Amino acid sequence: EAGVTQFPSHSVIEKGQTVTLRCDPISGHDNLYWYRRVMGKEIKFLLHFVKESKQDESGMPNNRFLAERTGGTYSTLKVQPAELEDSGVYFCASSFWGVAGAPREQYFGPGTRLTVT
Amino acid sequence: TQLLEQSPQFLSIQEGENLTVYCNSSSVFSSLQWYRQEPGEGPVLLVTVVTGGEVKKLKRLTFQFGDARKDSSLHITAAQPGDTGLYLCAGIRAGGTSYGKLTFGQGTILTVHP
């Protein structure tokens, strides 16, 4: 079975440009998470989808970031306009549904390395 | 301020030595997970601990969850070069409806020399 896939693997853009990252979760996983690791910092939560609904977007840095999951399948994360501090590795993870507090293993994609120059 | 303090950040040891990585917090976690990440890949789950005082073993790796569920440790016995990698602790905070939102430590880069 295919794991979580992310596209592109690398993206280099100039400040002010727009970039869209894509995540394809494991088939059947209702939960989809976005995380980000900025250089020198820990991996931080961005947001969580349950199917097509945003369950928690408390980690989104600002309104330059827009995440969507139309149809509850793949998800996109758009950064517009990109700033230098947006550089980092963006990870997507997916899992089966679990009740609140009950851990369900999250399977991570390989990440998208975004560099804003 | 980091919610999960992981230490040490870097560890360089010789094959056969033992090591311990720590993950500490002032907050209570409903579960604590340890991941290993290889270059160019995402984190891969090694173990989940959910009960205070719980100890889990995975071959030469021993994981412990503190009694108060605020800290955890990863102990590797007789380290091998194949253990080299980035180890991450991550937890789900207790209370509320976190639905799997993970809080990560900064990670420990382990290098085991032959």
Short mmCIF file of C-alpha atoms in Angstrom, two decimals:
data_model
loop_
_atom_site.label_atom_id
_atom_site.label_comp_id
_atom_site.label_asym_id
_atom_site.label_seq_id
_atom_site.Cartn_x
_atom_site.Cartn_y
_atom_site.Cartn_z
CA GLU A 1 0.00 0.00 0.00
CA ALA A 2 1.28 3.46 -0.89
CA GLY A 3 2.34 5.71 1.95
CA VAL A 4 1.77 9.43 2.33
CA THR A 5 3.11 11.27 -0.68
CA GLN A 6 4.00 14.93 -0.99
CA PHE A 7 4.71 17.08 -4.01
CA PRO A 8 7.01 18.74 -4.78
CA SER A 9 9.93 17.39 -2.81
CA HIS A 10 11.74 20.70 -3.16
CA SER A 11 10.61 24.19 -4.10
CA VAL A 12 12.69 27.32 -4.42
CA ILE A 13 10.76 30.53 -4.92
CA GLU A 14 11.35 34.23 -4.55
CA LYS A 15 9.84 36.35 -1.82
CA GLY A 16 6.41 37.50 -2.85
CA GLN A 17 5.67 34.52 -5.07
CA THR A 18 3.02 31.89 -4.49
CA VAL A 19 3.65 28.20 -3.83
CA THR A 20 1.21 25.33 -3.46
CA LEU A 21 2.21 22.15 -1.67
CA ARG A 22 0.25 18.95 -2.14
CA CYS A 23 -0.27 15.98 0.15
CA ASP A 24 -1.87 12.67 -0.75
CA PRO A 25 -2.71 10.75 2.43
CA ILE A 26 -2.99 7.00 2.79
CA SER A 27 -6.27 5.82 1.33
CA GLY A 28 -8.98 5.58 3.98
CA HIS A 29 -7.31 7.92 6.45
CA ASP A 30 -9.81 10.55 7.54
CA ASN A 31 -7.27 12.56 9.54
CA LEU A 32 -4.75 14.70 7.70
CA TYR A 33 -2.22 16.91 9.45
CA TRP A 34 0.22 19.54 8.27
CA TYR A 35 3.40 20.24 10.23
CA ARG A 36 6.40 22.46 9.56
CA ARG A 37 10.01 22.41 10.65
CA VAL A 38 11.86 25.68 10.40
CA MET A 39 15.66 25.40 10.50
CA GLY A 40 16.95 25.03 14.02
CA LYS A 41 13.48 24.61 15.51
CA GLU A 42 11.23 21.71 16.38
CA ILE A 43 8.53 20.34 14.11
CA LYS A 44 5.38 22.38 14.74
CA PHE A 45 1.74 21.61 14.10
CA LEU A 46 -0.05 23.74 11.51
CA LEU A 47 -3.50 22.27 11.11
CA HIS A 48 -5.68 19.18 11.14
CA PHE A 49 -8.40 18.04 8.76
CA VAL A 50 -11.01 15.42 9.47
CA LYS A 51 -12.18 14.46 6.03
CA GLU A 52 -12.80 17.81 4.32
CA SER A 53 -13.37 19.82 7.52
CA LYS A 54 -10.75 21.83 9.38
CA GLN A 55 -10.74 20.40 12.90
CA ASP A 56 -7.94 22.55 14.28
CA GLU A 57 -6.03 25.30 12.51
CA SER A 58 -4.50 26.84 15.61
CA GLY A 59 -0.96 26.42 14.28
CA MET A 60 -1.38 28.33 11.02
CA PRO A 61 1.11 31.23 11.19
CA ASN A 62 -1.02 33.89 9.47
CA ASN A 63 -3.52 34.50 6.69
CA ARG A 64 -0.88 34.04 4.00
CA PHE A 65 -1.35 30.31 4.50
CA LEU A 66 -4.42 28.58 3.08
CA ALA A 67 -5.09 24.88 3.39
CA GLU A 68 -7.78 22.96 1.61
CA ARG A 69 -8.93 19.37 1.42
CA THR A 70 -11.68 19.26 -1.13
CA GLY A 71 -13.56 15.97 -1.18
CA GLY A 72 -11.68 14.74 1.84
CA THR A 73 -8.90 13.18 -0.19
CA TYR A 74 -5.72 15.08 -1.01
CA SER A 75 -4.84 18.39 0.59
CA THR A 76 -3.09 21.51 -0.60
CA LEU A 77 -1.28 24.16 1.38
CA LYS A 78 -0.86 27.46 -0.40
CA VAL A 79 1.48 30.20 0.73
CA GLN A 80 0.71 33.57 -0.82
CA PRO A 81 2.74 35.74 -0.82
CA ALA A 82 5.73 33.81 0.47
CA GLU A 83 8.11 35.45 2.93
CA LEU A 84 11.68 34.51 3.86
CA GLU A 85 10.58 33.11 7.23
CA ASP A 86 8.32 30.59 5.49
CA SER A 87 11.37 28.55 4.49
CA GLY A 88 11.45 25.12 6.05
CA VAL A 89 10.30 21.55 5.59
CA TYR A 90 6.55 21.01 5.43
CA PHE A 91 5.37 17.57 6.49
CA CYS A 92 2.00 16.00 5.94
CA ALA A 93 0.74 13.11 8.05
CA SER A 94 -2.41 11.01 7.99
CA SER A 95 -4.12 8.58 10.34
CA PHE A 96 -7.31 6.67 10.92
CA TRP A 97 -10.01 8.29 13.00
CA GLY A 98 -9.74 7.92 16.75
CA VAL A 99 -11.72 9.29 19.66
CA ALA A 100 -10.37 12.38 21.44
CA GLY A 101 -7.16 11.63 23.27
CA ALA A 102 -6.79 8.15 21.82
CA PRO A 103 -3.58 7.98 19.82
CA ARG A 104 -3.74 6.72 16.28
CA GLU A 105 -0.44 6.29 14.54
CA GLN A 106 0.31 9.16 12.21
CA TYR A 107 2.12 8.22 9.02
CA PHE A 108 4.33 10.99 7.75
CA GLY A 109 5.18 11.91 4.20
CA PRO A 110 8.77 12.69 3.17
CA GLY A 111 8.15 16.43 3.37
CA THR A 112 8.48 19.35 0.99
CA ARG A 113 11.56 21.50 1.46
CA LEU A 114 10.57 25.09 0.73
CA THR A 115 13.22 27.73 0.24
CA VAL A 116 12.16 31.36 -0.12
CA THR A 117 14.92 33.64 -1.41
CA THR B 1 9.56 28.50 25.26
CA GLN B 2 9.63 24.90 24.19
CA LEU B 3 6.91 22.64 25.56
CA LEU B 4 8.95 19.45 25.17
CA GLU B 5 12.63 19.77 26.03
CA GLN B 6 14.64 17.02 24.40
CA SER B 7 18.25 16.37 25.34
CA PRO B 8 20.92 16.00 24.30
CA GLN B 9 20.62 17.61 20.86
CA PHE B 10 23.70 15.80 19.60
CA LEU B 11 25.19 12.50 20.68
CA SER B 12 28.31 10.91 19.21
CA ILE B 13 29.32 7.55 20.64
CA GLN B 14 31.26 4.40 19.82
CA GLU B 15 29.66 1.15 18.79
CA GLY B 16 28.75 -0.93 21.84
CA GLU B 17 28.13 1.99 24.19
CA ASN B 18 24.82 2.68 25.89
CA LEU B 19 22.94 5.95 25.67
CA THR B 20 19.85 7.67 26.97
CA VAL B 21 17.81 10.45 25.39
CA TYR B 22 15.48 12.50 27.56
CA CYS B 23 12.27 14.32 26.86
CA ASN B 24 10.94 16.60 29.60
CA SER B 25 8.00 18.92 30.07
CA SER B 26 6.11 20.80 32.74
CA SER B 27 2.87 19.74 31.04
CA VAL B 28 1.04 16.44 31.29
CA PHE B 29 0.71 14.35 28.15
CA SER B 30 -1.96 11.75 27.44
CA SER B 31 0.56 9.89 25.32
CA LEU B 32 4.18 10.22 24.33
CA GLN B 33 5.65 8.91 21.12
CA TRP B 34 9.16 8.35 19.87
CA TYR B 35 10.02 8.67 16.20
CA ARG B 36 13.10 8.06 14.12
CA GLN B 37 13.73 10.13 11.02
CA GLU B 38 16.14 9.38 8.20
CA PRO B 39 17.44 12.07 5.80
CA GLY B 40 14.90 12.90 3.10
CA GLU B 41 12.13 11.01 4.84
CA GLY B 42 9.40 11.79 7.32
CA PRO B 43 9.40 10.64 10.96
CA VAL B 44 8.59 6.97 11.50
CA LEU B 45 6.90 5.90 14.72
CA LEU B 46 8.93 3.63 17.00
CA VAL B 47 6.66 3.40 20.02
CA THR B 48 3.76 5.01 21.88
CA VAL B 49 3.54 5.08 25.68
CA VAL B 50 0.27 6.06 27.33
CA THR B 51 0.36 4.98 30.99
CA GLY B 52 2.42 6.71 33.68
CA GLY B 53 5.38 4.52 34.58
CA GLU B 54 5.00 2.42 31.45
CA VAL B 55 8.10 0.74 30.05
CA LYS B 56 8.25 -0.67 26.53
CA LYS B 57 11.08 -2.54 24.90
CA LEU B 58 11.87 -2.81 21.23
CA LYS B 59 14.92 -5.05 20.82
CA ARG B 60 17.80 -2.95 22.23
CA LEU B 61 15.60 0.12 22.72
CA THR B 62 13.82 0.75 26.01
CA PHE B 63 11.22 3.49 26.33
CA GLN B 64 9.88 4.81 29.61
CA PHE B 65 7.02 7.18 30.41
CA GLY B 66 7.34 9.10 33.68
CA ASP B 67 4.90 8.41 36.50
CA ALA B 68 3.41 11.89 36.17
CA ARG B 69 3.30 11.61 32.35
CA LYS B 70 5.45 14.71 31.99
CA ASP B 71 8.65 13.08 30.80
CA SER B 72 10.00 10.15 28.85
CA SER B 73 13.30 8.53 28.03
CA LEU B 74 14.76 6.38 25.29
CA HIS B 75 17.61 4.09 26.24
CA ILE B 76 19.66 2.22 23.66
CA THR B 77 21.82 -0.67 24.80
CA ALA B 78 24.97 -1.61 22.89
CA ALA B 79 24.46 0.96 20.16
CA GLN B 80 25.25 -0.04 16.57
CA PRO B 81 26.11 2.10 13.54
CA GLY B 82 22.67 1.27 12.16
CA ASP B 83 21.14 3.19 15.07
CA THR B 84 22.54 6.42 13.64
CA GLY B 85 19.78 8.91 12.90
CA LEU B 86 17.48 11.61 14.23
CA TYR B 87 15.30 10.63 17.17
CA LEU B 88 12.24 12.69 18.02
CA CYS B 89 9.90 12.66 20.96
CA ALA B 90 6.38 13.95 20.47
CA GLY B 91 3.33 14.03 22.65
CA ILE B 92 -0.37 14.66 22.72
CA ARG B 93 -1.21 17.06 25.55
CA ALA B 94 -3.70 15.87 28.12
CA GLY B 95 -7.07 17.57 28.33
CA GLY B 96 -9.20 19.10 25.65
CA THR B 97 -9.92 17.55 22.30
CA SER B 98 -6.49 17.38 20.77
CA TYR B 99 -7.40 14.76 18.19
CA GLY B 100 -3.83 13.80 17.56
CA LYS B 101 -2.14 17.21 17.45
CA LEU B 102 1.49 16.35 18.14
CA THR B 103 3.93 18.55 20.06
CA PHE B 104 7.51 17.71 19.15
CA GLY B 105 10.84 18.00 20.91
CA GLN B 106 13.77 19.42 18.95
CA GLY B 107 15.26 16.03 18.29
CA THR B 108 18.50 14.22 19.04
CA ILE B 109 21.00 13.52 16.28
CA LEU B 110 22.71 10.26 17.17
CA THR B 111 25.92 9.15 15.50
CA VAL B 112 27.32 5.73 16.31
CA HIS B 113 30.89 5.21 15.13
CA PRO B 114 32.12 1.69 14.21
#
